[in-house]
Amino acid sequence: EIVLTQSPGTLSLSPGERATLSCRASQSVSSSFLAWYQQKPGQAPSLLIYGASSRATGIPDRFSGSGSGTDFTLTISRLEPEDFAVYYCQHYGTSRTFGQGTKVEIK
Amino acid sequence: QVTLEESGPVLVKPTETLTLTCSVSGFSLSNARMGVSWIRQPPGKALEWLAHIFSNTEKSYSTSLKSRLTISKDTSKSQVVLTMTNMDPGDTGTYYCARIRGFCSGTSCYPSDLDFWGQGTLVTVSS
């Protein structure tokens, strides 16, 4: 079973700063099935990035995804107040697992 | 407009069977490029994928929970039902259903990502 490991567990940043979140797979996975989700407190997750690098409908361009093989990255170029949340990666291949999440908190 | 709504009991006793219903609108459960997935989240913890039904016939279950889960659908009612047997306090959490979007290549489609989610329903397991 593929395991997704996200780092760091918590990222403490200020509004306007750049956030870089990592998702590492235990074995090579297809980029076509790698997605990122955002979850705000008390809300359901929402799709941010699919196919490793394509933004979902309505997602601002400060969010970008990249990577291939075993290493994937979600970058938020300039943090807005509404971006402080928990972010999960998921590979919807044979294992369909989620990473354990990265919390982006206000410094 | 795509919507999904979970319904079911808020409280179940240990050893009981949980039955959750996901009612969908804005898309058809007979669409071969789509499906519905169930995901849960214990309080303060990460998301855990449970099961899905995709492209009319494909059913898939979490390896660790497979013996306890059954997923089915009623296309005419636009509903997907998940049952989980032998509930335990460790199963307490918020249960979400989400629409699966397929990645299609040629005539084949594969589950790709979860593009719409329900608001979730909190299930507590306690005697």
PDB file of N, CA and C in Angstrom, chain B residues 13-107:
ATOM      1  N   LYS B  13     -24.603   2.482  19.154  1.00  0.00           N
ATOM      2  CA  LYS B  13     -23.997   1.754  20.262  1.00  0.00           C
ATOM      3  C   LYS B  13     -22.909   0.821  19.747  1.00  0.00           C
ATOM      4  N   PRO B  14     -21.951   0.532  20.568  1.00  0.00           N
ATOM      5  CA  PRO B  14     -20.933  -0.457  20.173  1.00  0.00           C
ATOM      6  C   PRO B  14     -21.582  -1.763  19.747  1.00  0.00           C
ATOM      7  N   THR B  15     -21.014  -2.365  18.738  1.00  0.00           N
ATOM      8  CA  THR B  15     -21.433  -3.618  18.076  1.00  0.00           C
ATOM      9  C   THR B  15     -22.579  -3.411  17.093  1.00  0.00           C
ATOM     10  N   GLU B  16     -23.244  -2.272  17.106  1.00  0.00           N
ATOM     11  CA  GLU B  16     -24.335  -2.039  16.152  1.00  0.00           C
ATOM     12  C   GLU B  16     -23.793  -1.794  14.740  1.00  0.00           C
ATOM     13  N   THR B  17     -24.708  -1.825  13.777  1.00  0.00           N
ATOM     14  CA  THR B  17     -24.370  -1.529  12.385  1.00  0.00           C
ATOM     15  C   THR B  17     -24.792  -0.106  12.046  1.00  0.00           C
ATOM     16  N   LEU B  18     -23.878   0.632  11.437  1.00  0.00           N
ATOM     17  CA  LEU B  18     -24.134   1.996  10.992  1.00  0.00           C
ATOM     18  C   LEU B  18     -24.563   1.986   9.534  1.00  0.00           C
ATOM     19  N   THR B  19     -25.637   2.698   9.238  1.00  0.00           N
ATOM     20  CA  THR B  19     -26.064   2.868   7.849  1.00  0.00           C
ATOM     21  C   THR B  19     -26.124   4.354   7.533  1.00  0.00           C
ATOM     22  N   LEU B  20     -25.335   4.769   6.560  1.00  0.00           N
ATOM     23  CA  LEU B  20     -25.295   6.165   6.137  1.00  0.00           C
ATOM     24  C   LEU B  20     -25.758   6.269   4.688  1.00  0.00           C
ATOM     25  N   THR B  21     -26.485   7.345   4.414  1.00  0.00           N
ATOM     26  CA  THR B  21     -26.981   7.588   3.059  1.00  0.00           C
ATOM     27  C   THR B  21     -26.413   8.894   2.529  1.00  0.00           C
ATOM     28  N   CYS B  22     -25.965   8.860   1.303  1.00  0.00           N
ATOM     29  CA  CYS B  22     -25.485  10.052   0.606  1.00  0.00           C
ATOM     30  C   CYS B  22     -26.480  10.339  -0.520  1.00  0.00           C
ATOM     31  N   SER B  23     -27.178  11.453  -0.414  1.00  0.00           N
ATOM     32  CA  SER B  23     -28.130  11.861  -1.446  1.00  0.00           C
ATOM     33  C   SER B  23     -27.468  12.901  -2.331  1.00  0.00           C
ATOM     34  N   VAL B  24     -27.472  12.634  -3.634  1.00  0.00           N
ATOM     35  CA  VAL B  24     -26.750  13.513  -4.545  1.00  0.00           C
ATOM     36  C   VAL B  24     -27.717  14.188  -5.499  1.00  0.00           C
ATOM     37  N   SER B  25     -27.304  15.340  -6.001  1.00  0.00           N
ATOM     38  CA  SER B  25     -28.061  16.030  -7.044  1.00  0.00           C
ATOM     39  C   SER B  25     -27.065  16.774  -7.931  1.00  0.00           C
ATOM     40  N   GLY B  26     -27.503  17.058  -9.148  1.00  0.00           N
ATOM     41  CA  GLY B  26     -26.653  17.775 -10.088  1.00  0.00           C
ATOM     42  C   GLY B  26     -25.807  16.875 -10.962  1.00  0.00           C
ATOM     43  N   PHE B  27     -25.846  15.568 -10.704  1.00  0.00           N
ATOM     44  CA  PHE B  27     -25.175  14.610 -11.572  1.00  0.00           C
ATOM     45  C   PHE B  27     -25.868  13.261 -11.383  1.00  0.00           C
ATOM     46  N   SER B  28     -25.628  12.363 -12.319  1.00  0.00           N
ATOM     47  CA  SER B  28     -26.278  11.062 -12.278  1.00  0.00           C
ATOM     48  C   SER B  28     -25.313   9.984 -11.798  1.00  0.00           C
ATOM     49  N   LEU B  29     -25.806   9.103 -10.955  1.00  0.00           N
ATOM     50  CA  LEU B  29     -24.998   7.980 -10.487  1.00  0.00           C
ATOM     51  C   LEU B  29     -24.774   6.944 -11.589  1.00  0.00           C
ATOM     52  N   SER B  30     -25.459   7.117 -12.723  1.00  0.00           N
ATOM     53  CA  SER B  30     -25.239   6.207 -13.853  1.00  0.00           C
ATOM     54  C   SER B  30     -24.153   6.722 -14.788  1.00  0.00           C
ATOM     55  N   ASN B  31     -23.605   7.890 -14.494  1.00  0.00           N
ATOM     56  CA  ASN B  31     -22.528   8.451 -15.317  1.00  0.00           C
ATOM     57  C   ASN B  31     -21.262   7.626 -15.139  1.00  0.00           C
ATOM     58  N   ALA B  32     -20.764   7.070 -16.233  1.00  0.00           N
ATOM     59  CA  ALA B  32     -19.606   6.177 -16.161  1.00  0.00           C
ATOM     60  C   ALA B  32     -18.316   6.908 -15.804  1.00  0.00           C
ATOM     61  N   ARG B  33     -18.325   8.234 -15.879  1.00  0.00           N
ATOM     62  CA  ARG B  33     -17.116   9.009 -15.579  1.00  0.00           C
ATOM     63  C   ARG B  33     -17.089   9.490 -14.131  1.00  0.00           C
ATOM     64  N   MET B  34     -18.075   9.074 -13.352  1.00  0.00           N
ATOM     65  CA  MET B  34     -18.171   9.595 -11.987  1.00  0.00           C
ATOM     66  C   MET B  34     -18.506   8.509 -10.978  1.00  0.00           C
ATOM     67  N   GLY B  35     -18.443   8.873  -9.723  1.00  0.00           N
ATOM     68  CA  GLY B  35     -18.804   7.947  -8.672  1.00  0.00           C
ATOM     69  C   GLY B  35     -18.914   8.691  -7.363  1.00  0.00           C
ATOM     70  N   VAL B  36     -19.063   7.939  -6.289  1.00  0.00           N
ATOM     71  CA  VAL B  36     -19.159   8.511  -4.943  1.00  0.00           C
ATOM     72  C   VAL B  36     -18.236   7.747  -4.009  1.00  0.00           C
ATOM     73  N   SER B  37     -17.546   8.502  -3.205  1.00  0.00           N
ATOM     74  CA  SER B  37     -16.612   7.954  -2.237  1.00  0.00           C
ATOM     75  C   SER B  37     -17.064   8.329  -0.827  1.00  0.00           C
ATOM     76  N   TRP B  38     -16.758   7.475   0.141  1.00  0.00           N
ATOM     77  CA  TRP B  38     -16.971   7.785   1.550  1.00  0.00           C
ATOM     78  C   TRP B  38     -15.611   7.955   2.222  1.00  0.00           C
ATOM     79  N   ILE B  39     -15.535   8.989   3.047  1.00  0.00           N
ATOM     80  CA  ILE B  39     -14.315   9.318   3.776  1.00  0.00           C
ATOM     81  C   ILE B  39     -14.724   9.655   5.213  1.00  0.00           C
ATOM     82  N   ARG B  40     -13.893   9.329   6.170  1.00  0.00           N
ATOM     83  CA  ARG B  40     -14.214   9.703   7.538  1.00  0.00           C
ATOM     84  C   ARG B  40     -13.046  10.452   8.176  1.00  0.00           C
ATOM     85  N   GLN B  41     -13.348  11.122   9.289  1.00  0.00           N
ATOM     86  CA  GLN B  41     -12.336  11.910   9.969  1.00  0.00           C
ATOM     87  C   GLN B  41     -12.613  11.881  11.471  1.00  0.00           C
ATOM     88  N   PRO B  42     -11.824  11.148  12.235  1.00  0.00           N
ATOM     89  CA  PRO B  42     -11.961  11.196  13.699  1.00  0.00           C
ATOM     90  C   PRO B  42     -11.698  12.614  14.186  1.00  0.00           C
ATOM     91  N   PRO B  43     -12.266  12.988  15.324  1.00  0.00           N
ATOM     92  CA  PRO B  43     -12.077  14.362  15.828  1.00  0.00           C
ATOM     93  C   PRO B  43     -10.598  14.726  15.937  1.00  0.00           C
ATOM     94  N   GLY B  44     -10.213  15.827  15.306  1.00  0.00           N
ATOM     95  CA  GLY B  44      -8.842  16.321  15.383  1.00  0.00           C
ATOM     96  C   GLY B  44      -7.817  15.524  14.609  1.00  0.00           C
ATOM     97  N   LYS B  45      -8.285  14.572  13.789  1.00  0.00           N
ATOM     98  CA  LYS B  45      -7.332  13.716  13.074  1.00  0.00           C
ATOM     99  C   LYS B  45      -7.470  13.855  11.565  1.00  0.00           C
ATOM    100  N   ALA B  46      -6.707  13.039  10.863  1.00  0.00           N
ATOM    101  CA  ALA B  46      -6.640  13.154   9.410  1.00  0.00           C
ATOM    102  C   ALA B  46      -7.804  12.434   8.728  1.00  0.00           C
ATOM    103  N   LEU B  47      -7.925  12.693   7.447  1.00  0.00           N
ATOM    104  CA  LEU B  47      -8.943  12.039   6.620  1.00  0.00           C
ATOM    105  C   LEU B  47      -8.562  10.587   6.368  1.00  0.00           C
ATOM    106  N   GLU B  48      -9.572   9.742   6.309  1.00  0.00           N
ATOM    107  CA  GLU B  48      -9.369   8.316   6.013  1.00  0.00           C
ATOM    108  C   GLU B  48     -10.380   7.894   4.958  1.00  0.00           C
ATOM    109  N   TRP B  49      -9.880   7.408   3.826  1.00  0.00           N
ATOM    110  CA  TRP B  49     -10.753   6.920   2.757  1.00  0.00           C
ATOM    111  C   TRP B  49     -11.352   5.578   3.158  1.00  0.00           C
ATOM    112  N   LEU B  50     -12.645   5.390   2.912  1.00  0.00           N
ATOM    113  CA  LEU B  50     -13.329   4.172   3.327  1.00  0.00           C
ATOM    114  C   LEU B  50     -13.718   3.274   2.152  1.00  0.00           C
ATOM    115  N   ALA B  51     -14.417   3.849   1.176  1.00  0.00           N
ATOM    116  CA  ALA B  51     -14.965   3.024   0.103  1.00  0.00           C
ATOM    117  C   ALA B  51     -15.427   3.905  -1.041  1.00  0.00           C
ATOM    118  N   HIS B  52     -15.588   3.299  -2.205  1.00  0.00           N
ATOM    119  CA  HIS B  52     -16.207   4.040  -3.312  1.00  0.00           C
ATOM    120  C   HIS B  52     -16.985   3.137  -4.234  1.00  0.00           C
ATOM    121  N   ILE B  53     -17.851   3.754  -4.973  1.00  0.00           N
ATOM    122  CA  ILE B  53     -18.556   3.110  -6.063  1.00  0.00           C
ATOM    123  C   ILE B  53     -18.353   4.020  -7.261  1.00  0.00           C
ATOM    124  N   PHE B  54     -17.857   3.454  -8.361  1.00  0.00           N
ATOM    125  CA  PHE B  54     -17.412   4.269  -9.492  1.00  0.00           C
ATOM    126  C   PHE B  54     -17.796   3.614 -10.809  1.00  0.00           C
ATOM    127  N   SER B  55     -18.123   4.447 -11.756  1.00  0.00           N
ATOM    128  CA  SER B  55     -18.359   3.994 -13.125  1.00  0.00           C
ATOM    129  C   SER B  55     -19.345   2.828 -13.198  1.00  0.00           C
ATOM    130  N   ASN B  56     -20.437   2.992 -12.511  1.00  0.00           N
ATOM    131  CA  ASN B  56     -21.550   2.035 -12.533  1.00  0.00           C
ATOM    132  C   ASN B  56     -21.323   0.738 -11.783  1.00  0.00           C
ATOM    133  N   THR B  57     -20.153   0.139 -11.946  1.00  0.00           N
ATOM    134  CA  THR B  57     -20.007  -1.208 -11.388  1.00  0.00           C
ATOM    135  C   THR B  57     -18.867  -1.384 -10.407  1.00  0.00           C
ATOM    136  N   GLU B  58     -17.889  -0.504 -10.434  1.00  0.00           N
ATOM    137  CA  GLU B  58     -16.702  -0.717  -9.605  1.00  0.00           C
ATOM    138  C   GLU B  58     -16.953  -0.347  -8.153  1.00  0.00           C
ATOM    139  N   LYS B  59     -16.722  -1.290  -7.280  1.00  0.00           N
ATOM    140  CA  LYS B  59     -16.776  -1.051  -5.845  1.00  0.00           C
ATOM    141  C   LYS B  59     -15.408  -1.350  -5.252  1.00  0.00           C
ATOM    142  N   SER B  60     -14.968  -0.486  -4.328  1.00  0.00           N
ATOM    143  CA  SER B  60     -13.657  -0.672  -3.723  1.00  0.00           C
ATOM    144  C   SER B  60     -13.727  -0.284  -2.259  1.00  0.00           C
ATOM    145  N   TYR B  61     -12.944  -0.982  -1.432  1.00  0.00           N
ATOM    146  CA  TYR B  61     -13.000  -0.788   0.012  1.00  0.00           C
ATOM    147  C   TYR B  61     -11.599  -0.615   0.595  1.00  0.00           C
ATOM    148  N   SER B  62     -11.542   0.134   1.698  1.00  0.00           N
ATOM    149  CA  SER B  62     -10.308   0.224   2.466  1.00  0.00           C
ATOM    150  C   SER B  62      -9.870  -1.177   2.884  1.00  0.00           C
ATOM    151  N   THR B  63      -8.605  -1.456   2.699  1.00  0.00           N
ATOM    152  CA  THR B  63      -8.094  -2.788   3.026  1.00  0.00           C
ATOM    153  C   THR B  63      -8.329  -3.131   4.490  1.00  0.00           C
ATOM    154  N   SER B  64      -8.124  -2.158   5.366  1.00  0.00           N
ATOM    155  CA  SER B  64      -8.222  -2.433   6.804  1.00  0.00           C
ATOM    156  C   SER B  64      -9.658  -2.575   7.288  1.00  0.00           C
ATOM    157  N   LEU B  65     -10.619  -2.051   6.537  1.00  0.00           N
ATOM    158  CA  LEU B  65     -12.019  -2.070   6.978  1.00  0.00           C
ATOM    159  C   LEU B  65     -12.907  -2.899   6.063  1.00  0.00           C
ATOM    160  N   LYS B  66     -12.328  -3.545   5.098  1.00  0.00           N
ATOM    161  CA  LYS B  66     -13.093  -4.211   4.055  1.00  0.00           C
ATOM    162  C   LYS B  66     -14.134  -5.181   4.605  1.00  0.00           C
ATOM    163  N   SER B  67     -13.786  -5.918   5.649  1.00  0.00           N
ATOM    164  CA  SER B  67     -14.698  -6.937   6.180  1.00  0.00           C
ATOM    165  C   SER B  67     -15.930  -6.319   6.839  1.00  0.00           C
ATOM    166  N   ARG B  68     -15.907  -5.034   7.133  1.00  0.00           N
ATOM    167  CA  ARG B  68     -17.005  -4.387   7.853  1.00  0.00           C
ATOM    168  C   ARG B  68     -17.847  -3.466   6.957  1.00  0.00           C
ATOM    169  N   LEU B  69     -17.408  -3.221   5.747  1.00  0.00           N
ATOM    170  CA  LEU B  69     -18.054  -2.214   4.899  1.00  0.00           C
ATOM    171  C   LEU B  69     -18.804  -2.832   3.735  1.00  0.00           C
ATOM    172  N   THR B  70     -19.939  -2.191   3.406  1.00  0.00           N
ATOM    173  CA  THR B  70     -20.661  -2.513   2.181  1.00  0.00           C
ATOM    174  C   THR B  70     -21.156  -1.211   1.585  1.00  0.00           C
ATOM    175  N   ILE B  71     -20.907  -1.014   0.307  1.00  0.00           N
ATOM    176  CA  ILE B  71     -21.387   0.180  -0.388  1.00  0.00           C
ATOM    177  C   ILE B  71     -22.336  -0.247  -1.490  1.00  0.00           C
ATOM    178  N   SER B  72     -23.390   0.529  -1.673  1.00  0.00           N
ATOM    179  CA  SER B  72     -24.369   0.232  -2.723  1.00  0.00           C
ATOM    180  C   SER B  72     -24.974   1.536  -3.204  1.00  0.00           C
ATOM    181  N   LYS B  73     -25.688   1.448  -4.308  1.00  0.00           N
ATOM    182  CA  LYS B  73     -26.337   2.663  -4.803  1.00  0.00           C
ATOM    183  C   LYS B  73     -27.719   2.351  -5.330  1.00  0.00           C
ATOM    184  N   ASP B  74     -28.565   3.378  -5.285  1.00  0.00           N
ATOM    185  CA  ASP B  74     -29.889   3.324  -5.885  1.00  0.00           C
ATOM    186  C   ASP B  74     -29.931   4.503  -6.856  1.00  0.00           C
ATOM    187  N   THR B  75     -29.705   4.201  -8.123  1.00  0.00           N
ATOM    188  CA  THR B  75     -29.617   5.269  -9.120  1.00  0.00           C
ATOM    189  C   THR B  75     -30.928   6.043  -9.232  1.00  0.00           C
ATOM    190  N   SER B  76     -32.049   5.348  -9.132  1.00  0.00           N
ATOM    191  CA  SER B  76     -33.355   6.020  -9.281  1.00  0.00           C
ATOM    192  C   SER B  76     -33.594   7.026  -8.163  1.00  0.00           C
ATOM    193  N   LYS B  77     -33.024   6.756  -6.993  1.00  0.00           N
ATOM    194  CA  LYS B  77     -33.180   7.681  -5.863  1.00  0.00           C
ATOM    195  C   LYS B  77     -32.008   8.644  -5.735  1.00  0.00           C
ATOM    196  N   SER B  78     -30.991   8.457  -6.564  1.00  0.00           N
ATOM    197  CA  SER B  78     -29.767   9.268  -6.480  1.00  0.00           C
ATOM    198  C   SER B  78     -29.141   9.174  -5.098  1.00  0.00           C
ATOM    199  N   GLN B  79     -29.026   7.952  -4.621  1.00  0.00           N
ATOM    200  CA  GLN B  79     -28.471   7.716  -3.286  1.00  0.00           C
ATOM    201  C   GLN B  79     -27.390   6.643  -3.304  1.00  0.00           C
ATOM    202  N   VAL B  80     -26.403   6.855  -2.456  1.00  0.00           N
ATOM    203  CA  VAL B  80     -25.361   5.855  -2.213  1.00  0.00           C
ATOM    204  C   VAL B  80     -25.388   5.551  -0.726  1.00  0.00           C
ATOM    205  N   VAL B  81     -25.406   4.272  -0.403  1.00  0.00           N
ATOM    206  CA  VAL B  81     -25.523   3.836   0.993  1.00  0.00           C
ATOM    207  C   VAL B  81     -24.253   3.112   1.419  1.00  0.00           C
ATOM    208  N   LEU B  82     -23.776   3.460   2.598  1.00  0.00           N
ATOM    209  CA  LEU B  82     -22.622   2.779   3.193  1.00  0.00           C
ATOM    210  C   LEU B  82     -23.059   2.142   4.498  1.00  0.00           C
ATOM    211  N   THR B  83     -22.786   0.875   4.665  1.00  0.00           N
ATOM    212  CA  THR B  83     -23.017   0.226   5.957  1.00  0.00           C
ATOM    213  C   THR B  83     -21.684  -0.205   6.544  1.00  0.00           C
ATOM    214  N   MET B  84     -21.577  -0.032   7.836  1.00  0.00           N
ATOM    215  CA  MET B  84     -20.387  -0.435   8.576  1.00  0.00           C
ATOM    216  C   MET B  84     -20.839  -1.237   9.792  1.00  0.00           C
ATOM    217  N   THR B  85     -20.395  -2.470   9.864  1.00  0.00           N
ATOM    218  CA  THR B  85     -20.838  -3.352  10.937  1.00  0.00           C
ATOM    219  C   THR B  85     -19.934  -3.242  12.152  1.00  0.00           C
ATOM    220  N   ASN B  86     -20.440  -3.795  13.274  1.00  0.00           N
ATOM    221  CA  ASN B  86     -19.646  -3.939  14.488  1.00  0.00           C
ATOM    222  C   ASN B  86     -18.956  -2.626  14.897  1.00  0.00           C
ATOM    223  N   MET B  87     -19.753  -1.589  15.052  1.00  0.00           N
ATOM    224  CA  MET B  87     -19.205  -0.273  15.369  1.00  0.00           C
ATOM    225  C   MET B  87     -18.522  -0.269  16.742  1.00  0.00           C
ATOM    226  N   ASP B  88     -17.494   0.545  16.821  1.00  0.00           N
ATOM    227  CA  ASP B  88     -16.635   0.642  18.003  1.00  0.00           C
ATOM    228  C   ASP B  88     -16.439   2.121  18.326  1.00  0.00           C
ATOM    229  N   PRO B  89     -16.173   2.481  19.590  1.00  0.00           N
ATOM    230  CA  PRO B  89     -15.912   3.905  19.880  1.00  0.00           C
ATOM    231  C   PRO B  89     -14.819   4.521  19.017  1.00  0.00           C
ATOM    232  N   GLY B  90     -13.875   3.735  18.570  1.00  0.00           N
ATOM    233  CA  GLY B  90     -12.830   4.226  17.680  1.00  0.00           C
ATOM    234  C   GLY B  90     -13.334   4.634  16.299  1.00  0.00           C
ATOM    235  N   ASP B  91     -14.587   4.301  15.989  1.00  0.00           N
ATOM    236  CA  ASP B  91     -15.189   4.698  14.707  1.00  0.00           C
ATOM    237  C   ASP B  91     -15.890   6.046  14.802  1.00  0.00           C
ATOM    238  N   THR B  92     -15.850   6.660  15.958  1.00  0.00           N
ATOM    239  CA  THR B  92     -16.438   7.986  16.124  1.00  0.00           C
ATOM    240  C   THR B  92     -15.737   8.996  15.223  1.00  0.00           C
ATOM    241  N   GLY B  93     -16.529   9.809  14.558  1.00  0.00           N
ATOM    242  CA  GLY B  93     -15.944  10.830  13.705  1.00  0.00           C
ATOM    243  C   GLY B  93     -16.964  11.409  12.754  1.00  0.00           C
ATOM    244  N   THR B  94     -16.498  12.299  11.890  1.00  0.00           N
ATOM    245  CA  THR B  94     -17.345  12.870  10.852  1.00  0.00           C
ATOM    246  C   THR B  94     -17.190  12.050   9.580  1.00  0.00           C
ATOM    247  N   TYR B  95     -18.300  11.669   9.017  1.00  0.00           N
ATOM    248  CA  TYR B  95     -18.326  10.855   7.803  1.00  0.00           C
ATOM    249  C   TYR B  95     -18.778  11.733   6.639  1.00  0.00           C
ATOM    250  N   TYR B  96     -17.946  11.743   5.603  1.00  0.00           N
ATOM    251  CA  TYR B  96     -18.224  12.547   4.410  1.00  0.00           C
ATOM    252  C   TYR B  96     -18.472  11.642   3.197  1.00  0.00           C
ATOM    253  N   CYS B  97     -19.354  12.092   2.324  1.00  0.00           N
ATOM    254  CA  CYS B  97     -19.379  11.508   0.984  1.00  0.00           C
ATOM    255  C   CYS B  97     -18.908  12.587   0.012  1.00  0.00           C
ATOM    256  N   ALA B  98     -18.319  12.158  -1.074  1.00  0.00           N
ATOM    257  CA  ALA B  98     -17.760  13.085  -2.049  1.00  0.00           C
ATOM    258  C   ALA B  98     -17.902  12.507  -3.451  1.00  0.00           C
ATOM    259  N   ARG B  99     -18.041  13.369  -4.438  1.00  0.00           N
ATOM    260  CA  ARG B  99     -18.132  12.900  -5.815  1.00  0.00           C
ATOM    261  C   ARG B  99     -16.728  12.613  -6.334  1.00  0.00           C
ATOM    262  N   ILE B 100     -16.604  11.468  -6.976  1.00  0.00           N
ATOM    263  CA  ILE B 100     -15.363  11.105  -7.638  1.00  0.00           C
ATOM    264  C   ILE B 100     -15.437  11.576  -9.082  1.00  0.00           C
ATOM    265  N   ARG B 101     -14.403  12.243  -9.495  1.00  0.00           N
ATOM    266  CA  ARG B 101     -14.289  12.600 -10.906  1.00  0.00           C
ATOM    267  C   ARG B 101     -13.321  11.615 -11.555  1.00  0.00           C
ATOM    268  N   GLY B 102     -13.655  11.173 -12.738  1.00  0.00           N
ATOM    269  CA  GLY B 102     -12.807  10.193 -13.408  1.00  0.00           C
ATOM    270  C   GLY B 102     -11.792  10.842 -14.323  1.00  0.00           C
ATOM    271  N   PHE B 103     -10.656  10.193 -14.430  1.00  0.00           N
ATOM    272  CA  PHE B 103      -9.648  10.549 -15.424  1.00  0.00           C
ATOM    273  C   PHE B 103      -9.821   9.539 -16.551  1.00  0.00           C
ATOM    274  N   CYS B 104     -10.159  10.055 -17.733  1.00  0.00           N
ATOM    275  CA  CYS B 104     -10.489   9.154 -18.834  1.00  0.00           C
ATOM    276  C   CYS B 104      -9.421   9.204 -19.909  1.00  0.00           C
ATOM    277  N   SER B 105      -9.026   8.027 -20.352  1.00  0.00           N
ATOM    278  CA  SER B 105      -8.055   7.893 -21.426  1.00  0.00           C
ATOM    279  C   SER B 105      -8.614   6.877 -22.413  1.00  0.00           C
ATOM    280  N   GLY B 106      -8.931   7.364 -23.621  1.00  0.00           N
ATOM    281  CA  GLY B 106      -9.585   6.481 -24.578  1.00  0.00           C
ATOM    282  C   GLY B 106     -10.977   6.141 -24.080  1.00  0.00           C
ATOM    283  N   THR B 107     -11.259   4.864 -24.024  1.00  0.00           N
ATOM    284  CA  THR B 107     -12.582   4.446 -23.555  1.00  0.00           C
ATOM    285  C   THR B 107     -12.580   4.035 -22.090  1.00  0.00           C
TER     286      THR B 107
END
